[in-house]
């Protein structure tokens, strides 16, 4: 048994260490990953996941006018062949591993439209569908009545090896919806309103369940949009129980009649089928909040966080307020005399002008909205009316359309609106996470030069779910989340400094002022088109061939040996050091003595700040590493694409150009090496500390690790020698990832902050770890100044303490397997 376990470990090791190889990796459809009924309903056995679905980001090419689906897919394969071969090898070696090929869609949308079962039928035993996924937006499936949530990639790796997920039983917050939304309101407006509201309520680590008569007025696509943005309001899950509308959606998306019959019968028998208009079925909740859908107004969110909602009617004044406000989530600190700065530039032989607020990126992208026929068809109908009124989009604006599945393209074409979208520049450039994760590609050189010359706060508008600093594009300092119709509207306007209620969106060639209200489609118009063109046969046709439609993937040759062969020359896939020096014997927990602070950070430091996924800057530590290995800047690709190389990812840790480090009092991917006072790239500073044998610490504020469930945001700090993070609060998944890597998540006690304790970060810190550990215990911190204070260790369960004693969850799993 022991020899077999060793072999099993060798087979799995590449996936354990390189699970983040694609730009986006989702183990969505890992449904029932912890347990399944095996014949006898009284007997529960742990099994491997039923499905493993890996979705890839599409790298969008350089010029909007040359973008095309085929060109981008060819480019993706040319750049990422090695990664794809690695994944195809995995699909051959591992049972129950299913890969949806690149170019097929975004995994959450594919899950919603195709993979989700809602109820499992396992040899005559019925039980509810469930899943965990390594992307935080796994929660999208909650909109269909499947309980699912995101976990850290590190935790998912352990699940794949049979380790159950442990968690503290969460509170369940009831969110009551009532009232009727205005006919001009979109699901995006609703979700941005909910996001701001629940951030204010505070639901981090809690389940949210939606109930009330307002839910019955929302389509499954609307509910999925709300559930998708669950991470943005901080909850673990955002659940909509199954009702008649859910079953109709399953029918619309091509599920078989017999499947619908047993789903309905089982859920009703189990008391899990909901009538949202029947108050007698409303559950008891820990706490209840509510929203009147009639109060929702058209809105966007930004310029730097998804919870910062702004009514469209206030966009102009809000942006102008942000221009002059102090640097922060709602401020760019631009001097008043520079608010009207304008820079002229040439593009394609014509002269144009950019100013603060000019739109340079407009993207219909992301699983949040492209899964929703109402907003996608709404965008198409708006484009049709815009073309009929003689409107256009300035050619230098980088526009794109990246649907979440081929079904979207199908109904946009069949309904006749795709041609109008293409005329405005919104052509299909691929299927996957694109601009939302930072894969928009470069802007035209003349546009970048104009932005740089004027130090302009240029804007991106996208139908995504995240707009953190530095995530969307390095040259767009203001980024706004908006519905697909509004994305097109702002692209036509060319600026976010516009009041659509009072100012025309544009003036056509006839000199006529056209207002947004002239081209905005009503809900009735949209629904009429949707009823006609979004039909079951469309879904069946797309998904019957989804695993065979990509010829490049089908013809890709990959090895089938059970043990992966490492290539020492590879800059994509590299055997990592996570298990170097691992022994069967456990060492007792050690205190951290005289640690230096590597970074002194503030509130809402996201995983994008910690481990960016976008392009690798030419002057970065990662770029120097790749250059030394003979690569040119064009070949650098992105951090997301190089997640299989720990050397690149360690150098990319804290490499976000918008990282604000209090040591520097400015945004830069740098820090101060405290012993010498030298300002260095973060990786280079960490290397100096490592060579001196000194442990490191990070100080942070509230919501540390918010955003993507990016496992490299924990693996990277581990490789830099960071032993602990001391923060005011953590986002759930990132705290779990830190635990998984053996990095101690420390939390200030209530009322304490770095400011209240007078911490400058220049002290040296000793953290005393006792031999007897208990969940959420307090420990002493002593500074070299003689000051002492207490903090809480955020190991929330006994299982997490076990992982810590082993140096992380992966070490624990390896030792566990070798002992069997």
Short mmCIF file of N, CA and C in Angstrom, two decimals, residues 5 43 247 256 261 275 294 380 388 417 515 555 560 634 667:
data_model
loop_
_atom_site.label_atom_id
_atom_site.label_comp_id
_atom_site.label_asym_id
_atom_site.label_seq_id
_atom_site.Cartn_x
_atom_site.Cartn_y
_atom_site.Cartn_z
N UNK A 5 0.98 4.27 -2.73
CA UNK A 5 0.75 5.66 -2.35
C UNK A 5 1.84 6.57 -2.89
N UNK A 43 -24.59 4.20 3.56
CA UNK A 43 -23.13 4.09 3.42
C UNK A 43 -22.62 5.24 2.56
N UNK A 247 -37.13 25.10 -13.34
CA UNK A 247 -37.43 23.94 -14.18
C UNK A 247 -37.64 24.37 -15.63
N UNK A 256 -33.37 16.89 -20.68
CA UNK A 256 -34.37 15.92 -21.10
C UNK A 256 -35.61 15.94 -20.20
N UNK A 261 -38.57 15.68 -14.79
CA UNK A 261 -39.61 15.03 -13.98
C UNK A 261 -39.06 14.58 -12.64
N UNK A 275 -42.04 27.94 -3.59
CA UNK A 275 -42.99 28.88 -4.16
C UNK A 275 -42.71 30.21 -3.50
N UNK A 294 -38.36 47.94 -6.94
CA UNK A 294 -38.83 49.17 -7.55
C UNK A 294 -37.94 50.36 -7.31
N UNK A 380 -27.60 44.17 -28.08
CA UNK A 380 -27.76 44.06 -29.52
C UNK A 380 -28.83 44.99 -30.06
N UNK A 388 -29.05 52.66 -36.72
CA UNK A 388 -30.16 53.26 -37.47
C UNK A 388 -30.21 54.78 -37.31
N UNK A 417 -29.07 40.78 -34.52
CA UNK A 417 -28.44 41.95 -33.90
C UNK A 417 -26.91 41.89 -33.94
N UNK A 515 -30.18 61.08 -27.87
CA UNK A 515 -30.06 60.82 -26.44
C UNK A 515 -30.12 59.31 -26.19
N UNK A 555 -6.32 17.75 -32.29
CA UNK A 555 -5.11 17.25 -32.93
C UNK A 555 -3.86 17.39 -32.05
N UNK A 560 1.22 10.10 -22.68
CA UNK A 560 0.25 9.35 -21.88
C UNK A 560 0.92 8.60 -20.73
N UNK A 634 7.69 40.12 -26.37
CA UNK A 634 6.49 39.60 -27.02
C UNK A 634 6.16 38.19 -26.54
N UNK A 667 2.03 54.50 -5.17
CA UNK A 667 1.74 53.25 -5.85
C UNK A 667 2.96 52.77 -6.62
#
